[in-house]
Structure formats: structure tokens, C-alpha cells
Coordinates of C-alpha atoms in Angstrom, one line a residue:
Chain A
M7 CA 0.0 0.0 0.0
I8 CA 2.7 2.5 1.0
E9 CA 6.0 2.4 -0.8
V10 CA 8.7 4.8 0.2
E11 CA 11.9 4.7 -1.9
N12 CA 15.1 6.5 -0.9
L13 CA 13.4 9.5 0.5
H14 CA 15.6 12.6 1.1
K15 CA 14.7 16.0 2.5
H16 CA 17.0 18.9 2.8
F17 CA 16.1 22.2 4.5
G18 CA 18.8 24.5 3.2
S19 CA 22.0 22.8 4.1
K20 CA 20.4 20.8 6.9
V21 CA 19.6 17.2 6.0
A22 CA 16.4 16.2 7.8
V23 CA 15.8 12.9 6.1
D24 CA 18.6 11.0 4.5
G25 CA 17.6 8.1 2.3
V26 CA 14.6 6.4 4.1
S27 CA 13.0 3.5 2.3
F28 CA 10.3 1.1 3.6
T29 CA 7.0 -0.4 2.5
V30 CA 3.9 -1.0 4.5
K31 CA 1.4 -3.6 3.2
K32 CA -2.3 -3.8 3.9
G33 CA -2.7 -5.4 7.4
E34 CA 0.5 -4.0 8.7
V35 CA 0.9 -1.4 11.5
L36 CA 4.3 0.2 11.2
G37 CA 5.6 2.0 14.3
F38 CA 7.9 4.9 13.8
L39 CA 10.4 5.5 16.5
G40 CA 13.1 7.9 17.0
P41 CA 14.4 10.7 19.1
N42 CA 13.0 14.2 18.7
G43 CA 14.2 15.8 15.5
A44 CA 15.1 12.4 14.0
G45 CA 13.0 13.1 10.9
K46 CA 9.9 11.2 11.8
S47 CA 7.5 14.0 11.2
T48 CA 9.3 15.2 8.1
T49 CA 9.1 11.7 6.6
M50 CA 5.4 11.5 7.4
R51 CA 4.8 14.9 5.9
M52 CA 6.5 13.7 2.7
V53 CA 4.5 10.5 2.7
T54 CA 1.2 12.4 3.0
G55 CA 2.3 14.8 0.2
F56 CA 2.5 17.9 2.4
L57 CA 6.2 18.4 1.8
P58 CA 7.7 17.6 -1.5
P59 CA 10.8 15.4 -1.1
T60 CA 14.2 16.7 -2.3
Q61 CA 14.8 13.2 -3.7
G62 CA 13.0 9.9 -3.7
R63 CA 9.5 8.6 -4.4
V64 CA 6.4 7.8 -2.4
T65 CA 3.6 5.8 -3.9
I66 CA 0.3 5.1 -2.1
G67 CA -1.7 2.2 -3.5
G68 CA 0.2 2.5 -6.8
A69 CA -0.4 6.2 -7.1
D70 CA 2.6 8.5 -7.0
I71 CA 2.1 11.2 -4.4
E72 CA 3.6 13.9 -6.6
A73 CA 2.6 12.9 -10.1
N74 CA -0.8 11.6 -9.2
E75 CA -1.4 13.8 -6.2
I76 CA -5.2 13.8 -5.9
E77 CA -5.6 10.0 -6.3
A78 CA -2.9 9.2 -3.8
K79 CA -4.1 11.7 -1.3
S80 CA -7.7 10.4 -1.5
K81 CA -6.5 7.1 -0.1
I82 CA -4.8 8.6 2.9
G83 CA -6.1 9.6 6.3
Y84 CA -3.6 11.9 8.2
L85 CA -3.3 13.1 11.7
P86 CA -0.7 15.8 11.9
E87 CA 1.5 16.0 15.0
A88 CA -0.1 19.3 16.3
A89 CA -3.6 18.0 15.6
P90 CA -4.7 21.3 14.0
L91 CA -8.3 22.2 13.8
Y92 CA -10.3 25.2 12.7
S93 CA -11.1 26.9 16.0
D94 CA -14.3 28.6 14.8
M95 CA -16.1 25.3 14.0
T96 CA -18.0 22.8 16.1
V97 CA -16.7 19.3 16.4
E98 CA -19.5 18.0 14.2
G99 CA -19.2 20.9 11.7
F100 CA -15.5 20.3 11.4
L101 CA -16.0 16.5 10.8
R102 CA -18.7 17.3 8.1
F103 CA -16.3 19.6 6.4
A104 CA -13.6 17.0 6.6
A105 CA -15.9 14.3 5.2
E106 CA -16.9 16.6 2.3
M107 CA -13.2 17.4 1.6
R108 CA -12.3 13.7 1.8
R109 CA -14.9 13.0 -0.9
V110 CA -17.4 11.1 1.2
P111 CA -20.6 10.9 -1.0
A112 CA -23.1 13.6 0.2
N113 CA -25.7 11.1 1.3
E114 CA -23.2 9.1 3.4
I115 CA -21.7 12.1 5.3
T116 CA -24.0 11.9 8.3
A117 CA -23.4 8.2 8.8
A118 CA -19.6 8.7 8.4
V119 CA -19.6 11.6 10.9
N120 CA -21.6 9.6 13.4
K121 CA -19.3 6.6 13.0
A122 CA -16.2 8.6 13.5
I123 CA -17.7 10.4 16.5
E124 CA -18.6 7.0 18.0
T125 CA -15.2 5.5 17.3
T126 CA -13.2 8.3 18.9
F127 CA -15.6 8.8 21.8
L128 CA -16.5 12.4 20.9
E129 CA -20.3 12.2 21.6
P130 CA -20.1 14.4 24.7
V131 CA -18.6 17.3 22.8
R132 CA -20.3 16.8 19.5
H133 CA -21.9 20.3 19.3
Q134 CA -19.1 22.1 21.2
S135 CA -16.9 24.6 19.6
V136 CA -13.4 23.4 18.9
D137 CA -12.1 26.4 20.7
T138 CA -13.3 25.2 24.0
L139 CA -12.1 21.6 23.8
S140 CA -9.5 20.1 26.1
K141 CA -6.3 18.8 24.6
G142 CA -7.5 15.2 24.6
Y143 CA -10.7 16.0 22.8
R144 CA -8.9 18.2 20.3
H145 CA -6.6 15.3 19.5
R146 CA -9.4 12.9 19.1
T147 CA -11.4 15.3 16.9
C148 CA -8.4 15.5 14.6
F149 CA -8.0 11.7 14.8
A150 CA -11.7 11.4 13.8
Q151 CA -11.1 13.6 10.8
S152 CA -8.4 11.2 9.6
I153 CA -10.6 8.1 9.7
I154 CA -13.8 9.7 8.5
H155 CA -13.5 8.4 4.9
D156 CA -12.4 4.9 6.0
P157 CA -9.1 5.3 4.2
E158 CA -6.9 2.5 3.0
V159 CA -3.8 4.2 4.5
L160 CA -3.6 5.9 7.8
I161 CA -0.7 8.1 8.8
L162 CA -0.8 9.1 12.5
D163 CA 1.8 11.4 13.9
E164 CA 1.8 10.7 17.7
P165 CA -1.8 9.7 17.9
T166 CA -1.8 9.1 21.7
D167 CA -0.1 12.4 22.6
G168 CA -2.0 14.3 25.2
L169 CA -4.4 11.5 26.1
D170 CA -4.8 10.0 29.5
P171 CA -3.8 6.4 30.1
N172 CA -7.3 5.0 29.5
Q173 CA -7.7 6.9 26.3
K174 CA -4.2 5.9 25.2
Q175 CA -5.3 2.3 25.7
E176 CA -8.4 2.8 23.7
I177 CA -6.6 4.4 20.8
R178 CA -4.0 1.7 20.8
Q179 CA -6.6 -1.0 20.5
L180 CA -8.3 1.0 17.8
I181 CA -5.1 1.3 15.8
R182 CA -4.5 -2.4 16.2
R183 CA -8.1 -3.2 15.1
M184 CA -8.0 -0.9 12.1
G185 CA -4.6 -2.3 11.2
E186 CA -6.1 -5.5 10.2
T187 CA -7.7 -4.0 7.1
K188 CA -5.5 -0.9 6.5
A189 CA -1.9 0.0 6.1
I190 CA -1.0 2.2 9.1
I191 CA 2.1 4.2 10.0
F192 CA 2.2 5.8 13.4
S193 CA 4.9 7.6 15.2
T194 CA 5.4 7.6 18.9
H195 CA 7.7 8.2 21.8
I196 CA 6.1 5.6 23.9
L197 CA 7.8 2.3 23.4
E198 CA 5.1 0.1 25.0
E199 CA 2.9 1.4 22.3
V200 CA 5.0 -0.3 19.7
E201 CA 4.8 -3.6 21.5
A202 CA 1.1 -3.1 22.0
S203 CA 0.0 -2.2 18.5
C204 CA 2.6 -2.6 15.9
T205 CA 3.3 -5.5 13.6
R206 CA 6.6 -3.8 12.6
A207 CA 8.7 -1.0 13.8
I208 CA 11.4 1.3 12.4
I209 CA 13.8 3.3 14.4
I210 CA 14.9 6.5 12.7
D211 CA 17.8 8.6 13.9
R212 CA 19.3 11.6 12.1
G213 CA 17.2 11.0 9.1
R214 CA 18.2 7.3 8.6
V215 CA 16.6 4.0 9.3
I216 CA 18.8 2.4 11.9
A217 CA 16.6 -0.6 12.8
D218 CA 13.7 -2.3 11.1
G219 CA 11.8 -5.4 12.2
T220 CA 9.0 -6.8 14.2
P221 CA 8.9 -5.7 17.8
A222 CA 10.2 -9.2 18.8
E223 CA 13.1 -9.0 16.4
L224 CA 14.0 -5.5 17.6
M225 CA 13.8 -6.6 21.3
A226 CA 16.1 -9.5 20.5
K227 CA 18.7 -6.9 19.4
A228 CA 18.8 -5.1 22.8
S229 CA 21.9 -5.8 24.8
N230 CA 19.9 -7.4 27.6
A231 CA 18.1 -9.8 25.3
G232 CA 18.8 -13.4 26.2
I233 CA 20.6 -12.7 29.5
V234 CA 20.0 -15.6 31.8
T235 CA 19.7 -15.2 35.5
L236 CA 20.6 -18.4 37.4
R237 CA 20.2 -19.2 41.1
A238 CA 21.7 -22.6 41.8
R239 CA 23.0 -24.5 44.8
G240 CA 25.2 -27.6 45.4
L241 CA 28.7 -26.3 44.8
A242 CA 30.8 -23.3 45.8
G243 CA 29.8 -20.1 43.9
S244 CA 33.3 -19.6 42.4
G245 CA 33.3 -23.1 41.1
I246 CA 29.9 -22.7 39.4
K247 CA 31.1 -19.5 37.9
A248 CA 34.2 -21.1 36.5
E249 CA 32.2 -23.9 35.0
L250 CA 29.8 -21.4 33.3
E251 CA 32.7 -19.3 32.0
K252 CA 34.0 -22.4 30.1
L253 CA 30.9 -22.4 27.9
D254 CA 31.5 -20.9 24.5
V255 CA 28.0 -19.5 24.4
V256 CA 28.8 -17.3 27.4
A257 CA 30.3 -13.9 27.1
S258 CA 30.5 -13.0 30.7
V259 CA 29.2 -14.0 34.1
E260 CA 28.3 -11.4 36.6
T261 CA 28.0 -12.6 40.2
I262 CA 25.1 -11.1 42.1
A263 CA 25.5 -13.2 45.2
S264 CA 27.9 -16.1 45.9
D265 CA 28.8 -18.3 48.9
E266 CA 30.4 -21.7 49.4
N267 CA 27.1 -23.4 48.7
G268 CA 25.8 -21.7 45.7
I269 CA 25.5 -18.7 43.3
T270 CA 23.1 -16.1 41.9
A271 CA 24.5 -14.8 38.6
R272 CA 23.6 -12.9 35.5
I273 CA 25.0 -14.6 32.4
T274 CA 25.4 -12.6 29.2
P275 CA 25.3 -14.6 26.0
A276 CA 28.1 -14.4 23.4
K277 CA 27.1 -12.4 20.4
G278 CA 24.5 -14.2 18.3
R279 CA 24.2 -17.2 20.7
A280 CA 21.4 -16.0 22.9
D281 CA 19.1 -18.7 21.9
K282 CA 21.5 -21.5 23.0
L283 CA 22.4 -20.0 26.3
S284 CA 19.7 -21.3 28.6
T285 CA 20.0 -24.9 27.3
A286 CA 23.8 -24.8 27.9
V287 CA 23.5 -23.3 31.4
F288 CA 20.9 -25.9 32.2
G289 CA 23.2 -28.6 30.9
V290 CA 26.0 -27.4 33.2
C291 CA 23.7 -27.6 36.2
K292 CA 22.6 -31.1 35.3
D293 CA 26.2 -32.3 34.8
K294 CA 27.3 -30.9 38.1
N295 CA 24.2 -32.1 39.9
L296 CA 23.2 -28.6 41.0
S297 CA 19.7 -27.8 42.2
V298 CA 18.4 -25.0 40.1
E299 CA 16.2 -22.6 42.1
E300 CA 15.7 -20.1 39.4
L301 CA 16.5 -19.9 35.7
R302 CA 15.1 -16.9 33.9
V303 CA 15.7 -15.6 30.4
E304 CA 15.3 -11.9 29.9
E305 CA 13.4 -10.5 27.1
G306 CA 15.1 -7.6 25.3
R307 CA 13.9 -4.2 26.3
L308 CA 12.9 -1.9 23.5
D309 CA 13.8 1.2 25.4
L310 CA 17.3 -0.2 26.0
L311 CA 17.8 -0.9 22.3
F312 CA 16.4 2.5 21.5
R313 CA 18.9 4.2 23.9
E314 CA 21.8 2.0 22.7
I315 CA 21.4 2.5 19.0
T316 CA 20.4 6.2 19.0
K317 CA 23.1 7.0 21.5
T318 CA 26.0 5.3 19.8
D319 CA 25.0 7.0 16.6
A320 CA 25.1 10.4 18.3
D321 CA 28.5 9.7 19.8
K322 CA 30.1 9.2 16.5
Chain B
M12 CA -43.0 55.3 -4.7
D13 CA -41.5 55.9 -8.1
A14 CA -38.1 56.0 -6.6
F15 CA -38.8 52.7 -4.9
I16 CA -39.7 51.0 -8.1
T17 CA -36.7 52.5 -9.8
L18 CA -34.5 51.1 -7.1
I19 CA -35.9 47.6 -7.4
L20 CA -35.7 47.6 -11.2
E21 CA -32.3 49.2 -11.5
F22 CA -30.5 47.8 -8.4
A23 CA -32.2 45.0 -6.7
I24 CA -32.9 42.9 -9.8
P25 CA -29.4 43.2 -11.3
T26 CA -27.9 42.4 -7.9
L27 CA -30.1 39.3 -7.6
I28 CA -29.3 38.2 -11.2
V29 CA -25.6 38.6 -10.5
S30 CA -25.9 36.6 -7.3
A31 CA -27.9 33.9 -9.0
I32 CA -25.3 33.6 -11.7
F33 CA -22.6 33.3 -9.1
V34 CA -24.5 30.7 -7.2
A35 CA -25.1 28.7 -10.4
I36 CA -21.4 28.8 -11.3
L37 CA -20.5 27.8 -7.8
F38 CA -22.8 24.8 -7.8
Y39 CA -22.8 23.7 -11.4
V40 CA -19.4 24.7 -12.8
L41 CA -16.9 24.7 -10.0
P42 CA -15.8 21.4 -8.4
R43 CA -17.2 20.3 -5.1
E44 CA -13.9 21.1 -3.3
V45 CA -14.1 24.8 -4.2
R46 CA -17.7 24.9 -2.9
T47 CA -16.8 23.1 0.4
I48 CA -13.9 25.5 1.0
F49 CA -16.0 28.5 0.1
K50 CA -18.8 27.5 2.4
R51 CA -16.5 26.9 5.4
E52 CA -14.7 30.2 4.8
L53 CA -17.8 32.2 4.4
K54 CA -19.3 30.7 7.5
S55 CA -16.2 31.4 9.5
Y56 CA -16.4 35.1 8.5
F57 CA -19.9 35.3 10.1
T58 CA -19.2 33.1 13.1
S59 CA -16.4 35.4 14.2
P60 CA -17.1 39.1 14.7
I61 CA -14.8 40.1 11.9
A62 CA -17.4 40.5 9.1
Y63 CA -19.7 42.4 11.3
V64 CA -17.1 44.8 12.6
L65 CA -15.8 45.4 9.1
F66 CA -19.4 46.0 7.9
V67 CA -20.0 48.6 10.5
V68 CA -16.6 50.2 9.9
F69 CA -17.0 50.3 6.2
L70 CA -20.6 51.4 6.1
G71 CA -20.0 54.0 8.9
I72 CA -17.0 55.5 7.3
S73 CA -18.2 55.4 3.7
G74 CA -21.6 56.6 4.5
T75 CA -20.9 59.4 6.9
L76 CA -17.7 60.8 5.4
S77 CA -19.1 60.8 1.9
F78 CA -22.1 62.8 2.9
F79 CA -20.5 65.2 5.3
F80 CA -17.2 65.9 3.7
T81 CA -18.1 66.0 0.1
G82 CA -21.3 67.9 0.3
V83 CA -23.6 65.7 -1.6
L84 CA -26.5 67.0 0.3
E85 CA -25.7 70.6 -0.4
G86 CA -25.1 70.1 -4.1
G87 CA -28.3 70.4 -6.1
E88 CA -27.3 67.7 -8.5
A89 CA -27.3 64.5 -6.6
D90 CA -24.6 63.0 -8.8
L91 CA -23.2 60.3 -6.7
F92 CA -20.2 59.5 -8.7
L93 CA -17.8 62.1 -7.7
P94 CA -18.1 62.3 -4.0
Y95 CA -19.0 58.8 -3.2
F96 CA -17.1 56.5 -5.5
Q97 CA -14.0 58.6 -5.6
Y98 CA -13.5 57.9 -2.0
L99 CA -14.6 54.3 -1.8
P100 CA -11.3 52.8 -3.1
W101 CA -9.4 54.7 -0.4
Y102 CA -11.5 52.9 2.3
L103 CA -11.0 49.7 0.5
V104 CA -7.3 50.0 0.7
L105 CA -7.8 49.3 4.3
I106 CA -11.0 47.2 4.3
A107 CA -10.1 44.7 1.6
P108 CA -6.8 43.6 3.3
A109 CA -8.7 43.5 6.6
V110 CA -11.2 41.0 5.0
G111 CA -8.4 39.0 3.3
M112 CA -5.6 39.0 5.9
R113 CA -6.8 35.8 7.5
L114 CA -7.2 33.8 4.3
W115 CA -3.9 32.0 4.5
S116 CA -2.1 33.3 7.5
E117 CA -4.8 32.0 9.8
E118 CA -4.4 28.6 8.1
Q119 CA -0.7 28.7 8.8
R120 CA -1.1 29.9 12.4
L121 CA -3.5 27.1 13.2
G122 CA -1.5 24.5 11.3
T123 CA -4.6 23.6 9.3
L124 CA -2.7 24.3 6.1
E125 CA -1.1 20.9 6.7
L126 CA -4.5 19.3 6.9
M127 CA -5.8 21.1 3.9
L128 CA -2.9 20.4 1.6
T129 CA -3.0 16.7 2.5
M130 CA -6.6 16.5 1.5
P131 CA -7.4 15.3 -2.0
L132 CA -7.7 18.7 -3.7
A133 CA -5.7 20.8 -6.0
P134 CA -4.3 24.0 -4.4
W135 CA -6.3 26.2 -6.8
H136 CA -9.5 24.7 -5.4
A137 CA -8.6 26.1 -2.0
I138 CA -7.2 29.4 -3.3
L139 CA -10.3 30.1 -5.4
G140 CA -12.8 28.9 -2.7
K141 CA -11.2 31.2 -0.2
F142 CA -11.0 34.1 -2.6
L143 CA -14.6 33.8 -3.6
A144 CA -15.7 33.7 0.1
A145 CA -13.9 36.9 0.9
G146 CA -15.2 38.4 -2.4
V147 CA -18.7 37.7 -1.3
V148 CA -18.1 39.5 2.0
L149 CA -16.9 42.5 0.1
F150 CA -19.9 42.2 -2.3
A151 CA -22.2 42.1 0.7
M152 CA -20.6 45.2 2.0
L153 CA -21.3 47.1 -1.2
V154 CA -24.8 45.8 -1.3
L155 CA -25.4 46.9 2.2
S156 CA -24.4 50.5 1.3
F157 CA -27.7 50.7 -0.6
P158 CA -29.2 53.3 1.8
I159 CA -26.9 55.8 0.2
V160 CA -28.3 55.0 -3.2
W161 CA -31.8 55.1 -1.8
T162 CA -31.2 58.5 -0.3
M163 CA -29.9 59.9 -3.6
N164 CA -32.9 58.6 -5.4
F165 CA -35.2 60.3 -3.0
L166 CA -33.4 63.5 -3.1
G167 CA -33.0 63.8 -6.8
D168 CA -33.0 62.0 -10.0
P169 CA -29.5 60.6 -10.4
D170 CA -28.2 58.6 -13.3
N171 CA -28.5 55.1 -11.8
G172 CA -26.6 53.6 -14.7
V173 CA -23.6 55.6 -13.6
I174 CA -24.1 54.7 -10.0
M175 CA -24.3 51.0 -10.9
A176 CA -21.1 51.4 -13.0
G177 CA -19.5 53.0 -9.9
F178 CA -20.3 50.0 -7.9
V179 CA -19.1 47.6 -10.5
A180 CA -15.8 49.5 -10.8
T181 CA -15.5 49.6 -7.0
F182 CA -16.1 45.9 -6.7
F183 CA -13.4 45.2 -9.2
V184 CA -10.9 47.4 -7.3
A185 CA -11.9 45.6 -4.1
L186 CA -11.2 42.2 -5.7
C187 CA -7.8 43.4 -6.9
F188 CA -6.9 44.5 -3.4
L189 CA -8.2 41.2 -2.0
A190 CA -6.1 39.3 -4.5
V191 CA -3.0 41.2 -3.4
T192 CA -3.9 40.4 0.2
S193 CA -4.3 36.7 -0.7
V194 CA -0.7 36.6 -1.9
I195 CA 0.7 38.4 1.2
S196 CA -1.3 36.3 3.6
A197 CA 0.1 33.2 2.0
I198 CA 3.6 34.4 2.8
T199 CA 3.2 35.2 6.5
R200 CA 1.5 33.5 9.4
S201 CA 0.9 36.8 11.1
Q202 CA -2.4 38.4 10.3
L203 CA -1.1 41.8 11.4
V204 CA 1.9 41.6 9.1
A205 CA -0.4 40.5 6.3
L206 CA -2.7 43.4 6.9
L207 CA 0.1 46.1 7.1
V208 CA 2.0 44.9 4.1
S209 CA -1.2 44.4 2.0
V210 CA -2.4 47.9 2.9
A211 CA 0.9 49.4 1.8
L212 CA 0.8 47.4 -1.5
C213 CA -2.9 48.3 -2.1
L214 CA -2.1 51.9 -1.5
M215 CA 0.7 51.7 -4.0
L216 CA -1.5 49.9 -6.4
W217 CA -4.1 52.6 -6.1
L218 CA -1.8 55.6 -6.2
G219 CA 0.4 54.0 -8.9
G220 CA -2.3 55.0 -11.4
L221 CA -2.3 58.7 -10.4
P222 CA -2.2 60.8 -13.5
H223 CA 0.6 62.9 -11.8
L224 CA 2.8 59.8 -11.8
S225 CA 2.4 59.3 -15.5
E226 CA 3.5 62.9 -16.0
L227 CA 6.4 62.4 -13.7
I228 CA 7.6 59.3 -15.6
M229 CA 7.4 61.2 -18.9
N230 CA 9.6 64.0 -17.5
L231 CA 12.3 61.8 -15.9
K232 CA 15.7 63.2 -16.6
G233 CA 19.3 62.2 -16.2
G234 CA 20.2 59.9 -13.4
W235 CA 16.5 59.6 -12.4
L236 CA 16.0 57.5 -15.4
V237 CA 17.2 54.4 -13.5
F238 CA 13.9 54.5 -11.8
W239 CA 12.0 54.5 -15.0
P240 CA 11.3 50.8 -15.2
I241 CA 10.0 50.5 -11.7
L242 CA 7.9 53.6 -11.9
K243 CA 6.6 52.5 -15.2
L244 CA 5.6 49.1 -13.7
V245 CA 3.9 50.7 -10.7
N246 CA 2.2 53.1 -13.0
G247 CA 1.1 50.3 -15.4
L248 CA -0.3 48.3 -12.6
G249 CA -2.1 51.3 -11.1
V250 CA -5.8 50.5 -10.9
M251 CA -7.0 54.1 -10.7
P252 CA -7.3 54.8 -14.4
H253 CA -9.1 51.6 -15.0
F254 CA -11.4 52.3 -12.1
T255 CA -12.1 55.8 -13.4
E256 CA -13.0 54.5 -16.8
L257 CA -15.3 51.8 -15.5
A258 CA -16.9 54.1 -13.0
K259 CA -17.7 56.6 -15.7
G260 CA -20.0 54.0 -17.1
V261 CA -17.7 53.1 -19.9
L262 CA -17.7 49.3 -19.8
G263 CA -14.4 49.0 -21.6
L264 CA -13.2 45.5 -22.4
R265 CA -9.6 46.7 -21.8
D266 CA -10.3 47.6 -18.2
I267 CA -12.2 44.5 -17.4
V268 CA -9.4 42.4 -18.9
F269 CA -6.9 44.3 -16.8
F270 CA -8.8 43.6 -13.6
L271 CA -9.4 39.9 -14.4
S272 CA -5.8 39.2 -15.4
F273 CA -4.5 41.1 -12.4
I274 CA -6.6 38.9 -10.1
T275 CA -5.7 35.7 -11.9
F276 CA -2.0 36.6 -11.7
C277 CA -2.3 37.3 -7.9
L278 CA -4.1 34.0 -7.3
F279 CA -1.5 32.2 -9.3
A280 CA 1.2 34.0 -7.2
T281 CA -0.7 32.8 -4.1
S282 CA -0.3 29.2 -5.2
V283 CA 3.4 29.8 -5.8
A284 CA 3.8 31.3 -2.4
I285 CA 2.1 28.3 -0.8
R286 CA 4.3 25.9 -2.8
L287 CA 7.4 27.7 -1.6
K288 CA 6.2 27.5 2.0
R289 CA 6.1 23.8 1.7
A290 CA 9.5 23.3 0.1

């Protein structure tokens, strides 16, 4: 549905986006991660056709966003980062306007508006002026605008920004549900959101894609992924440690507690061997007849990966 | 009673016909997008106090000043042209930018430009829709100044054809000023800046056509000749001579073509300004 090829954007001498490529198919929810100023919003603005790219190509459902502007744009629903609204309209008036602009047939507008209001929980403020809305309602009104024409492609720039935890939860579920039939890109700072609603995630830093994969794949890349915590008894701690260090799947063993009768340790796997580690550790315990009180494999943490890869890049 | 019938025949009916033609064009010729933008824009003029304030200011100034300072009431001949229409463009130098200043700067300030430009419409749809809405506000202003015409018809027996021509000419000038404002408001997100710059440009546009300036250009000598091209341009764009011709009741094709091409050019310039904003 969404194809982005080698997208570049320069603002004067500043390079905001530097060769970003990805595709999003129908049924995929792509999470866009990255530090502030990484080029997330600029990329989304180019995908939606608001900013013309300096170089590169965007096609939406086969239609080029520049050459075939109107056709491509009619397939997109877009929630800009600032959730802009016309302050002199009511919520319903604004959504009617959006429906007309997004080419909803005249006789279906009322139904479309009602559905969008229902989906985004706007009923209580339906007739209220946009001016008087709280931030959460403003955000949802703009969100409603983006889904009013039931688009094939949804591009949401920080859709949960400014919402309370319950609303965040609702919006995440909504994104996940809509993702089954649409192609969705959404950006966020909140890493749990990626795990909660994305089928795939991209991490962008300084205008470049530095990681791309399913949330599970990305989490496996974090430095804590596959670390095994072991609490075992039956031998002196130093002895167990020495045994563990002999394994070729082990990079290092960090002792948390140790005495003459046992050990609690965090075992870091050697690069690329995380999947073999727990079996090997368990094998050692069996050979030495140790009683294993705890053996736990850590899941990679996305926030750790995020910090690691965005930081190392900045240090260069 | 006679005056009343004259007014209906000579003003109300033509106004209604023009309005009907406009509505027909809006609904049957122009694309739906233009109509949607037009409706939203027009509605927003009347939900905020802007339109009302400007109506009052315009009608107040144009009505009172014309009557009191130009001595229409004292003059036996109630020939409306000289006192009333000569002053109207001066007010419009201020009023038209005040109507148009929000067209694009408001859109930029609220951030809704991003929304609008990612909707499936061509930029000219939005530019035209907005321009037409602001044009209707100015049109309504001129229509609402009918009490002046009414008074004239009760006091004497003016040439209503000339009065009508005066209104047509004034409206064209107003649209020119509005078109200039459209360009400026696309450049800045501040309405105040848009207003001030537009007023200055409209003033230049109006005064550029002063007969004195043409004389001055003819008599440029020596080093002053370096200013010749720029003065010639300002003078050539000056709307005053075109206004005067039209207002005299001479429906010259040349003047109408001038106004229409000037407006078209400005609307095109607006689209360029918006494009540059995005890049």
C-alpha cells in the first residue's frame, strides 16, 4: 500500500531525512520510533504529500504522491502532529467539512460523521466549539477527521499524545483493530505502544533508518536480550562461575551473590548465541548435579535498544 | 413610490441576477472542493465578529464621510459618482486587506494548512474557494451600502446607470486589493503583518495609477531614469485609471481584462507562495 523509496529531504544545508526506504502492506501497522528531531514527522509529511521530497519517491496504493497527487491523497487519512483544527467550528461541523473534503458521498456524510464520533468517543462534545475543547478532545477530533472516509492508508503522527492512560489504551486498541484492514504508519515516543499495537517498527535517527523489524526482532537486538539469571545450589559459587565461563556461548558471568554453597548470577550470552544459552546453562547444572532454584531468560527491552542505537550514533 | 420601483428595477434585480449567476457557477461549474472551502470560509467570516465589525466600519466611514465631507447633500445635483465613488477605493485600501488578511495566515497559524494540503484537492481549489468567500463578504458590504443610493434617489434623480457602474468598478478594485492580500497572507503566518503589508501594497496599487505619476515618468531626466522601469511598472499596474474609466460607465473591455488578469495573476502567485512555503 505504502511504498517509500530512498526519500531525502534537505532544508537548506540541513539534512532532515537521508535516504529512508520502507514499505507497508495492507494489514500492517508500522511503528515509527526515533528521538525528537530524527526526521519522523518530516518523513510522514512527505508520505502524505504535504512536503515535496528533495529526492525519492512515495507511492500510495500505486499512485505517486507527486505525479498523481489527488488520487494518492484520497487514499490517505492523516493526523498531523499538532492535531490542527479550525477553531471557529464545532466538532460536528468540522467533521462534516472533513468528510466533504475527503470525498465522502453527500448522502453518506451523516453516517460517516456519526461513526467517526462514536469510534473516537466524541459524543459528549459533538456540538461544542473546537475552541473550548480540552487537549485530549482536540486530539481525538483530529483523529476522527483522519478516519472519516475509511481510508486504506492511515498516517498518524503521535496519535496518543495528550491523552490520559485510559484513552491511550483505547486508541492503541483502535489502531490495532484498524490495522487488520488498512496500512498504518504511526509515530510515537512511547515504546510500549510499539509492542502493544505494531506489527513492525522502524527506528529512525538523524534521518536514517537504523533498525527495522517486528517488535520481537527488535527486542532481541537489545543488549539485555537473552541474559540468563541463574540461582543454583550444590557447589561453591566460584566453582559454578568457573564452569559457566568455560561455555563458548557465554560472554561473561556477573555474580550477584555467591557463597560456598551456591551462586546467583547474570549470564550474558556471546554475540548471536542468545538462543543457545539457557540450554547450555541448564546442561552445566545437570552435569554438576546442581539444584536450580531459578533460571530466567530476559526479554530484550525496546527502550534499552532505543537508547543504545540512538546514543552510539550520536557519539560518532 | 417611483423611486422605490426604480431602485428595485435598477439595483435589486441586477444584484439578484448577478448573485444567482454566481451561485449557479458555484454549484454547477466549479468542483465540489471549491464549494466546500467556500462554504467553510464564508461561515467562518460570520461566526467570528470580523465580518460584522468590518461591515460597521465600512458602512459607517463610507456613509458618513461621503455625505458630510463631500457635500452631496448641499449640491443640487445628486450626482453620486464624484463624492462617493472617488472615496470608496481609499477605504477599500484598508477594508479589503482586513477582510483578506486571515485567508492564508490563519491557516498557517492554526496549522490547518497541513491538513488542507494533504486532502485530495488541487491547491487552486482552496485558493479560489477562499478568494470567492472573501469576495462575497466585500460584495455584501457594497450591497449593504444601498441606503446611500436610496437617499440619492429620494433627493433627486441621479443617473442610476452611472451609480451602478461606480459599484461595479469599486467591486473590481476591491477584488484586486483582495487578490494582493491573498498573496501576502500566504507568505506570512501573522495576520497583522499580512494586513500592514497588504495595505501598503494596495495603496501603492491605487496611487500608482495617479495621472501625476504618469507625467512624472514622462519627465524623468538624467540619473533619475534608472527609476524609469520600476515607476513604469507601478504606474502600469495602477488601478486608478481603470477604475475611473469603468466608473464613468464606460464598460471598456480593456479595463475588465486588466482587472481579471491582475486577479488571476495574484491567485497564481498565491499558489506559488504556498508551494514555496512547503518546500
